[in-house]
Short mmCIF file of C-alpha atoms and ligand atoms in Angstrom, two decimals:
data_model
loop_
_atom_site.label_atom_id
_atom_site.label_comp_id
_atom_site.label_asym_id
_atom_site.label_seq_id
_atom_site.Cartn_x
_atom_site.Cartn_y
_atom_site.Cartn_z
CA UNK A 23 28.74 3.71 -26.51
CA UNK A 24 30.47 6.80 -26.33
CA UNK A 25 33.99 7.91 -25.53
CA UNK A 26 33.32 10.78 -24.11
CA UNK A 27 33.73 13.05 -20.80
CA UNK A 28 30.30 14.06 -18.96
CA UNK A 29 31.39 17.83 -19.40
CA UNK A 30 31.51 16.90 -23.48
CA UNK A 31 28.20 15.50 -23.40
CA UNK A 32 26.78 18.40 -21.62
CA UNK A 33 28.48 20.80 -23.88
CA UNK A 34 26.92 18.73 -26.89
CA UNK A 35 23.49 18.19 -25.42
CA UNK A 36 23.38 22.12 -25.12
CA UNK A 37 24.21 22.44 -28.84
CA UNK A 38 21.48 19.60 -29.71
CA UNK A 39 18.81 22.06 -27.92
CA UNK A 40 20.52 25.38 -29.35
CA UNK A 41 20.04 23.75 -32.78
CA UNK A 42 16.55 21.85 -33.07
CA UNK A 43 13.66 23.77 -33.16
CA UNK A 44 10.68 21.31 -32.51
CA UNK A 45 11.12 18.82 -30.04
CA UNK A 46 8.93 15.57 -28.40
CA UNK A 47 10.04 15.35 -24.95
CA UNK A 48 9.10 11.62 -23.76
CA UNK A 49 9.93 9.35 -20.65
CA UNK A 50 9.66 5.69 -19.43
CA UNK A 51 5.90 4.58 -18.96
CA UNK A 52 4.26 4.29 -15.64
CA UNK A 53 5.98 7.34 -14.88
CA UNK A 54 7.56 7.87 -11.93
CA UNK A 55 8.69 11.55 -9.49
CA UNK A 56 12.14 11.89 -11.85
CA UNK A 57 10.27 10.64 -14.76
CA UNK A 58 7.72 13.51 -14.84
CA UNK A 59 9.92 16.24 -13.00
CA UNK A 60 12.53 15.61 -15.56
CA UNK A 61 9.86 15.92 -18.33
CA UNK A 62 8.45 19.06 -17.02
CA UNK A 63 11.69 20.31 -16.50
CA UNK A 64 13.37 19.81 -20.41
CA UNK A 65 9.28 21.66 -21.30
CA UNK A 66 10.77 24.70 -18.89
CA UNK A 67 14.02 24.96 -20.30
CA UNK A 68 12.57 24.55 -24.38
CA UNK A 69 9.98 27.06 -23.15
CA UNK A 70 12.57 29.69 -21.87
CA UNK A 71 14.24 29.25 -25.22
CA UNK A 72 11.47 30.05 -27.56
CA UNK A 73 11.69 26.50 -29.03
CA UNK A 74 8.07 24.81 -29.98
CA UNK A 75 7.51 21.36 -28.34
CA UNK A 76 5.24 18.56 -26.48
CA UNK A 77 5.79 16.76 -24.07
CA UNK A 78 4.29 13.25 -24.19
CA UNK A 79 3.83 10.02 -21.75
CA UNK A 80 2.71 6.70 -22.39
CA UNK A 81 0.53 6.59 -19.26
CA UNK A 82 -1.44 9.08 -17.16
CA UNK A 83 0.10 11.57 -15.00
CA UNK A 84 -1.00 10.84 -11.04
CA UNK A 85 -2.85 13.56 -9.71
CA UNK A 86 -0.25 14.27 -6.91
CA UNK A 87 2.01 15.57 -9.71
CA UNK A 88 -0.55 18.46 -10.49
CA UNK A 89 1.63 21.05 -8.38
CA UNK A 90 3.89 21.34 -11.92
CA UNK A 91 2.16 23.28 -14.02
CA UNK A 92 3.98 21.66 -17.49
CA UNK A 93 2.07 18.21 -16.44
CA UNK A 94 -1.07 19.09 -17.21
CA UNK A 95 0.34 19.69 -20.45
CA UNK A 96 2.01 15.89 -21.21
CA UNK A 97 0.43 14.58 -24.34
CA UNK A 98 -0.80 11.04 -24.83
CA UNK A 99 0.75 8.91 -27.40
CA UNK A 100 -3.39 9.18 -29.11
CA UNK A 101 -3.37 13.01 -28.85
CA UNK A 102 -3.87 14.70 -32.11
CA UNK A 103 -1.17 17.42 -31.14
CA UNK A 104 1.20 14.74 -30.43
CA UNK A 105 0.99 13.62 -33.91
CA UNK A 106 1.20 16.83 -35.61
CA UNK A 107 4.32 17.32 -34.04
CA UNK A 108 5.79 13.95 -34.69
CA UNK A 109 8.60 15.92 -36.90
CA UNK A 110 10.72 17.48 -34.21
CA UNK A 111 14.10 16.53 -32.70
CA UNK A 112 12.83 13.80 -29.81
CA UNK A 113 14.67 13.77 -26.13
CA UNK A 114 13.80 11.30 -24.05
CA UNK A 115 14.43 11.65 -20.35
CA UNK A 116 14.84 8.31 -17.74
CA UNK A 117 14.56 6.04 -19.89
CA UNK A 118 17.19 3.33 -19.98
CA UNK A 119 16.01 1.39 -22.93
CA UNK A 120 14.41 2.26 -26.11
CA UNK A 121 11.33 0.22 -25.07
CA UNK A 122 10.63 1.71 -21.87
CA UNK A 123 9.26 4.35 -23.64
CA UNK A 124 6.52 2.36 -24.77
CA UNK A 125 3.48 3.52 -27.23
CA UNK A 126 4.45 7.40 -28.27
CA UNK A 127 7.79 5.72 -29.82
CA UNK A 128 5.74 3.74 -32.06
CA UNK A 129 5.22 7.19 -34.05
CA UNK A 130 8.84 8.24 -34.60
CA UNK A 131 9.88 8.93 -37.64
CA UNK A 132 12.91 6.93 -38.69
CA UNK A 133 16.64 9.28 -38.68
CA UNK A 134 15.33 12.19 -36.34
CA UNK A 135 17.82 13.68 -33.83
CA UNK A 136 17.38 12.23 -30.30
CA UNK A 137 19.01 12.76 -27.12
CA UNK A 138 19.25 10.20 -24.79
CA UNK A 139 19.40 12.14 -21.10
CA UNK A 140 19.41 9.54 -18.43
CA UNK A 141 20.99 8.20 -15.29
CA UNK A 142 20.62 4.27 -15.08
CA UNK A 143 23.34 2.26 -15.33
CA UNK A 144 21.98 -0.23 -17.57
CA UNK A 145 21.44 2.51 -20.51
CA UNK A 146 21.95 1.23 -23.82
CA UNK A 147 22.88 4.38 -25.49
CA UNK A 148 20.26 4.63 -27.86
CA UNK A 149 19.65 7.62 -29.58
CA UNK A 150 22.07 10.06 -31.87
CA UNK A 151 23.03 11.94 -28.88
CA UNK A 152 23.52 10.50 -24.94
CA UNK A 153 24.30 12.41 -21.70
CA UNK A 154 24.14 9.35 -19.31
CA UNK A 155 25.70 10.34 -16.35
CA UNK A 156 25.31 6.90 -13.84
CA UNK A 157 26.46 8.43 -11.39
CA UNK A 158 23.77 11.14 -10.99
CA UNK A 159 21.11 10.55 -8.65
CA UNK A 160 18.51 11.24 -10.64
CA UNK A 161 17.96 12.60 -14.57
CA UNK A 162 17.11 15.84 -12.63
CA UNK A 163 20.33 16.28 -11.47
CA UNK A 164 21.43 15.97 -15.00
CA UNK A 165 19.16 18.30 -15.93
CA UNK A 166 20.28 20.63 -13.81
CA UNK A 167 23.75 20.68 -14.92
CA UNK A 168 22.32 20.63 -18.26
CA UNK A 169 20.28 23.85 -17.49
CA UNK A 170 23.19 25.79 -16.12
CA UNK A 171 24.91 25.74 -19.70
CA UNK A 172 22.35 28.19 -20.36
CA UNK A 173 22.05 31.52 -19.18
CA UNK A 174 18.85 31.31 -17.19
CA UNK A 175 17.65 32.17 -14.20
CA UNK A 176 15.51 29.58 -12.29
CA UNK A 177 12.22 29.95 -11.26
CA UNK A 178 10.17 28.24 -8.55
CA UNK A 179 8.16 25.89 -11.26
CA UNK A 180 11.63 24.62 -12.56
CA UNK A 181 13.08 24.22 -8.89
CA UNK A 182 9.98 22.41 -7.77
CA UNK A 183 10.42 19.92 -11.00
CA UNK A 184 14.17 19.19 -10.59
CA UNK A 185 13.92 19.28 -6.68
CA UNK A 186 10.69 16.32 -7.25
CA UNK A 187 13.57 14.29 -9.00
CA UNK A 188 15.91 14.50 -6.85
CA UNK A 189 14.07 14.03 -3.26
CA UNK A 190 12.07 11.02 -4.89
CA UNK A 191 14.88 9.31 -6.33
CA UNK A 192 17.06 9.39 -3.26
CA UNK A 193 13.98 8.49 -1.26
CA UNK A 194 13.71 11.66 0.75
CA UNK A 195 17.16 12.56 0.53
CA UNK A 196 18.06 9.06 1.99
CA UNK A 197 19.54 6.89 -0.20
CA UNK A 198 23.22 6.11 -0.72
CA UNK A 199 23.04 8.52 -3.68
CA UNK A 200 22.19 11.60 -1.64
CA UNK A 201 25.77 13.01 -2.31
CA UNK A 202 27.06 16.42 -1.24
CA UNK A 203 26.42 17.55 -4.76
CA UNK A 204 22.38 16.44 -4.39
CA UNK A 205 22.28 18.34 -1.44
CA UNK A 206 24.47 21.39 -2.47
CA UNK A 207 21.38 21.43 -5.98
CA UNK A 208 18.82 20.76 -3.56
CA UNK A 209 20.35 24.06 -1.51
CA UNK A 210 20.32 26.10 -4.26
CA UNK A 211 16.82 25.07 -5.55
CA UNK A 212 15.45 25.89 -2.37
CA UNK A 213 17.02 29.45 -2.84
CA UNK A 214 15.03 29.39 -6.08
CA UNK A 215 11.71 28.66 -4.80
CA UNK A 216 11.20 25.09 -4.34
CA UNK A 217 8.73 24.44 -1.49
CA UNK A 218 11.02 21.44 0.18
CA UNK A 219 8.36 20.55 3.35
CA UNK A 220 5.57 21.05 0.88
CA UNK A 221 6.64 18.41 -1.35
CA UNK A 222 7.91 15.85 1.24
CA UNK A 223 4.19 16.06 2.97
CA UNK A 224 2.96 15.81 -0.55
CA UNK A 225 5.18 12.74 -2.20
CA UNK A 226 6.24 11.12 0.36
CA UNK A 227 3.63 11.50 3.47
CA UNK A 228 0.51 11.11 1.97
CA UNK A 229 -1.47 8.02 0.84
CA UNK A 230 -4.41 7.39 -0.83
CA UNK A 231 -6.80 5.19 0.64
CA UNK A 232 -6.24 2.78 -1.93
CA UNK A 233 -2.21 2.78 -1.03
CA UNK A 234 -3.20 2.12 2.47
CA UNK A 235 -5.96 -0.92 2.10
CA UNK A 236 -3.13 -2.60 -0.93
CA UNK A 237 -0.56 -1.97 2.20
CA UNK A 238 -2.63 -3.82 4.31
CA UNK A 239 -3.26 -6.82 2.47
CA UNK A 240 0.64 -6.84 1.22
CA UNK A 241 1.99 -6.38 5.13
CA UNK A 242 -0.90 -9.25 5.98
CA UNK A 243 1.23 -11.76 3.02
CA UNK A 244 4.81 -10.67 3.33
CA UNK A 245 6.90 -14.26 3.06
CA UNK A 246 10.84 -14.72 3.92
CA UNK A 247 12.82 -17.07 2.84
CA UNK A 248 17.23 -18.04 3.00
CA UNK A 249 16.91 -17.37 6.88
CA UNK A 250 15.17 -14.21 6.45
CA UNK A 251 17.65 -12.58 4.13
CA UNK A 252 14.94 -12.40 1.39
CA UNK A 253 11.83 -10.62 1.60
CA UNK A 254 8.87 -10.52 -0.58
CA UNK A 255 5.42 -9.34 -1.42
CA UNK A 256 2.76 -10.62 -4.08
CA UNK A 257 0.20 -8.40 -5.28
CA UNK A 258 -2.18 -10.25 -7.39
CA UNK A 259 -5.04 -8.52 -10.45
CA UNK A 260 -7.74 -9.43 -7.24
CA UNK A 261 -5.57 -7.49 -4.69
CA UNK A 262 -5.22 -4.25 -7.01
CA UNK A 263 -9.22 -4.83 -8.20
CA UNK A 264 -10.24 -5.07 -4.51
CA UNK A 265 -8.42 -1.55 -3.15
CA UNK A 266 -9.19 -0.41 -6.51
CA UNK A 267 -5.17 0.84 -6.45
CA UNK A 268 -3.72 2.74 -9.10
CA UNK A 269 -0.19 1.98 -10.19
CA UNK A 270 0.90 5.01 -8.07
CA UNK A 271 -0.49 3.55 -5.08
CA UNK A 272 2.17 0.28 -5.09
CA UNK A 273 5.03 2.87 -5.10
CA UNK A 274 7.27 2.31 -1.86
CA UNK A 275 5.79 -1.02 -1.58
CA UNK A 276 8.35 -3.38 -1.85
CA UNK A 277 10.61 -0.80 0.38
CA UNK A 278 8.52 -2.63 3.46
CA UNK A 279 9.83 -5.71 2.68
CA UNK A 280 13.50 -4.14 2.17
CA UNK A 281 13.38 -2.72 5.31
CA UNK A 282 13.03 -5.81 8.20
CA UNK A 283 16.20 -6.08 9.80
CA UNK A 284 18.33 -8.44 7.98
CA UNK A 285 16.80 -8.22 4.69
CA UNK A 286 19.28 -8.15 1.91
CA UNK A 287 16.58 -8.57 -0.56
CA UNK A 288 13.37 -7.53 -0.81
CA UNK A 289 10.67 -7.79 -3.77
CA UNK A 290 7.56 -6.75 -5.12
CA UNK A 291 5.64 -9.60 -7.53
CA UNK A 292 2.90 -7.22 -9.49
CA UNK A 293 0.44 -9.64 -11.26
CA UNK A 294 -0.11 -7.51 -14.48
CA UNK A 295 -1.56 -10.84 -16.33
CA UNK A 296 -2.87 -14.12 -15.56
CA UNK A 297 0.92 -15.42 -16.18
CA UNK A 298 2.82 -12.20 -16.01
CA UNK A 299 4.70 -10.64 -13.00
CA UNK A 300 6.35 -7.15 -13.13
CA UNK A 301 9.05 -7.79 -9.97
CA UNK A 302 11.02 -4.76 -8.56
CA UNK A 303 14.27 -5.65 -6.62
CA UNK A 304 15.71 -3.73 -3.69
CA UNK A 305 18.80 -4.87 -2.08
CA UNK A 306 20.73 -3.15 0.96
CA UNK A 307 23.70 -3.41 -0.76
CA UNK A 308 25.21 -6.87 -0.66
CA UNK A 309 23.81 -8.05 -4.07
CA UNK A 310 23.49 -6.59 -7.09
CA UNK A 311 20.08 -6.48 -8.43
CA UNK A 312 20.70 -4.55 -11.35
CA UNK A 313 22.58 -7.68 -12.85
CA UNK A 314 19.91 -10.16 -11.21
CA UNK A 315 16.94 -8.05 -12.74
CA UNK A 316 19.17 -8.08 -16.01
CA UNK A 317 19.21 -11.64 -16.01
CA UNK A 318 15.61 -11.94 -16.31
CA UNK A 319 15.35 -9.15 -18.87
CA UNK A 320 14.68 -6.26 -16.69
CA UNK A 321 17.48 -3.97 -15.75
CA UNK A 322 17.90 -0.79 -13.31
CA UNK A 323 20.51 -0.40 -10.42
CA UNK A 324 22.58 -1.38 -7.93
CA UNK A 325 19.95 -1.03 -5.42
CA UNK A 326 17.05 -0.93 -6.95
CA UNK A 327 16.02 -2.55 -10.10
CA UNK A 328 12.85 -4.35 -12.15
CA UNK A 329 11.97 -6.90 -14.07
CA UNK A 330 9.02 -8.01 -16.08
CA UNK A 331 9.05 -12.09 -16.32
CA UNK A 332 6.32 -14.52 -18.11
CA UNK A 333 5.12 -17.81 -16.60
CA UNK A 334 3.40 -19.07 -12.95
CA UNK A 335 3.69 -17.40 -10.25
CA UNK A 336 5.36 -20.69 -8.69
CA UNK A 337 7.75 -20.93 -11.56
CA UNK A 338 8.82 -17.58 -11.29
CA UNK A 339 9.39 -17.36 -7.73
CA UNK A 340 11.94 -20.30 -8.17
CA UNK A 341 13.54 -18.67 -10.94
CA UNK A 342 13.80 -15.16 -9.02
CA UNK A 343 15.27 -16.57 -6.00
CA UNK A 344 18.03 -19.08 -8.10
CA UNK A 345 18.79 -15.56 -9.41
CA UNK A 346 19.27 -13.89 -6.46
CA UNK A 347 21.25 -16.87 -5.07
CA UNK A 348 23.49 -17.08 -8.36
CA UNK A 349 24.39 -13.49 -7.72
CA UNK A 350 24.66 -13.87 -3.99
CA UNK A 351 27.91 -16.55 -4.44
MN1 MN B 417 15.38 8.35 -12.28
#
């Protein structure tokens, strides 16, 4: 933990990037629109510094994401350049644990500098140096802030990147989050070039084929229970082997069974093994599933939050739901 003010952890992530050289820029695997924005955004600001660095993700970067020209340029954790450049200062970027970096970390080196930059409540402060701001929409907005301690001007490719962030973690400019602030940077990245309508249609509109036959099986198996107050979905290995669905393609999912009228909670069960689920949580409110995910081992926010959880799926939906019910009293 730290004791201090957002403004003193901007002022000292800015003197972390003034005085590194080298960097490894990584973020949480499966990456999602902040996760890779924010990544591509940290490579724009190192880049318009001078400073040498990779960026690096655990997992594939989703063709969608092409439109930023830094993610063709995210390393894998078995890339030879990654490990010639494993001595740099490392900032990781929407990550709220260590481990949700996943396989690049396991090449550290031990006592490196490393910034923690991140936005989830449930952030751990790992690292030598935080800016966790939870009350920022998205680690793009952070990084915004962070990029106006320096005096640049920014271009379209960096307003596309931190405008990605923010429109896809406030779901479209939706979300509770969406603050006057979001929408005062969103203004001004618009002034700098970032093609708003462009990237709606392109994040948010389209689906792959695969995204639509997965959403018709899911919508065909949605199940309520506690008088319709609880929604939820089960994708199973056969489900995602049959549409042939990439991880991107079960983004939104659970938001369908979030959204019937009187749903506090809805849920996604991901089969990712015979006995493992990976469960995201959205709630409309009411109940906290950051601290129900976190009693599973998981973690996130108020609204929206995951959870990866061993065992049957019978004997995890029972454990799930006592959750949700202990945190509903
Ligand atoms: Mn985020």
């Amino acid at each position: 933990m730290t004791n201090l003010s957002y403004a003193q952890m901007l002022e000292a992530s800015a003197r972390f990037i003034r005085t590194n050289d080298d960097f490894i820029v990584v973020s949480h695997l499966n990456p999602d629109g902040d996760a890779i924005s924010s990544t591509c955004a940290i490579g724009w600001l190192l880049s318009q510094l001078g400073k040498r660095y990779v960026l690096v993700n655990e997992d594939l970067i989703p063709n969608k994401f092409g439109y930023m020209p830094a993610a063709a340029s995210i390393l894998r954790a078995e890339d030879e350049a990654y490990r010639q450049a494993l001595q740099g200062a490392i900032i990781s970027v929407d990550c709220a644990d260590f481990s949700r970096i996943g396989a690049p970390s396991q090449l550290f080196k031990q006592g490196v500098p490393f910034l923690n930059i991140d936005h989830h409540p449930t952030n751990d402060f790992f690292g030598t140096t935080q800016l966790i701001q939870p009350t920022a929409a998205a680690t793009a907005q952070i990084l915004y802030d962070l990029i106006q301690k320096f005096e640049l001007t920014l271009d379209a490719d960096c307003a596309n990147a931190l405008y990605t962030g923010l429109m896809t973690d406030t779901g479209g400019f939706r979300y509770s989050n969406t603050t006057p602030q979001v929408m005062q940077i969103a203004a001004d990245l618009l002034v700098a070039g970032a093609k708003g309508a462009w990237l709606a249609e392109q994040l948010l509109e389209t689906m792959t084929y695969s995204q639509m036959d997965l959403l018709k099986r899911a919508l065909n198996q949605m199940a309520f229970r506690a008088n319709h107050t609880i929604a939820w979905i089960v994708i199973s290995l056969d489900d995602i082997a049959a549409t042939n669905a990439a991880n991107s393609d079960l983004e939104g999912l659970v938001n369908y069974a979030r959204n019937v009228e009187g749903v506090e909670v809805g849920l996604l069960f991901k089969q990712i093994a015979e006995n493992q689920y990976k469960i995201s949580f959205r709630s409309s409110g009411k109940i906290d599933v950051a601290k129900v995910a976190k009693s599973l081992g998981g973690g996130g926010h108020h609204r929206a939050s995951g959870a990866t959880v061993q065992g049957t799926l019978a004997e995890i939906l029972d454990r799930v739901f006592a959750a949700i019910e202990g945190e509903s009293n």
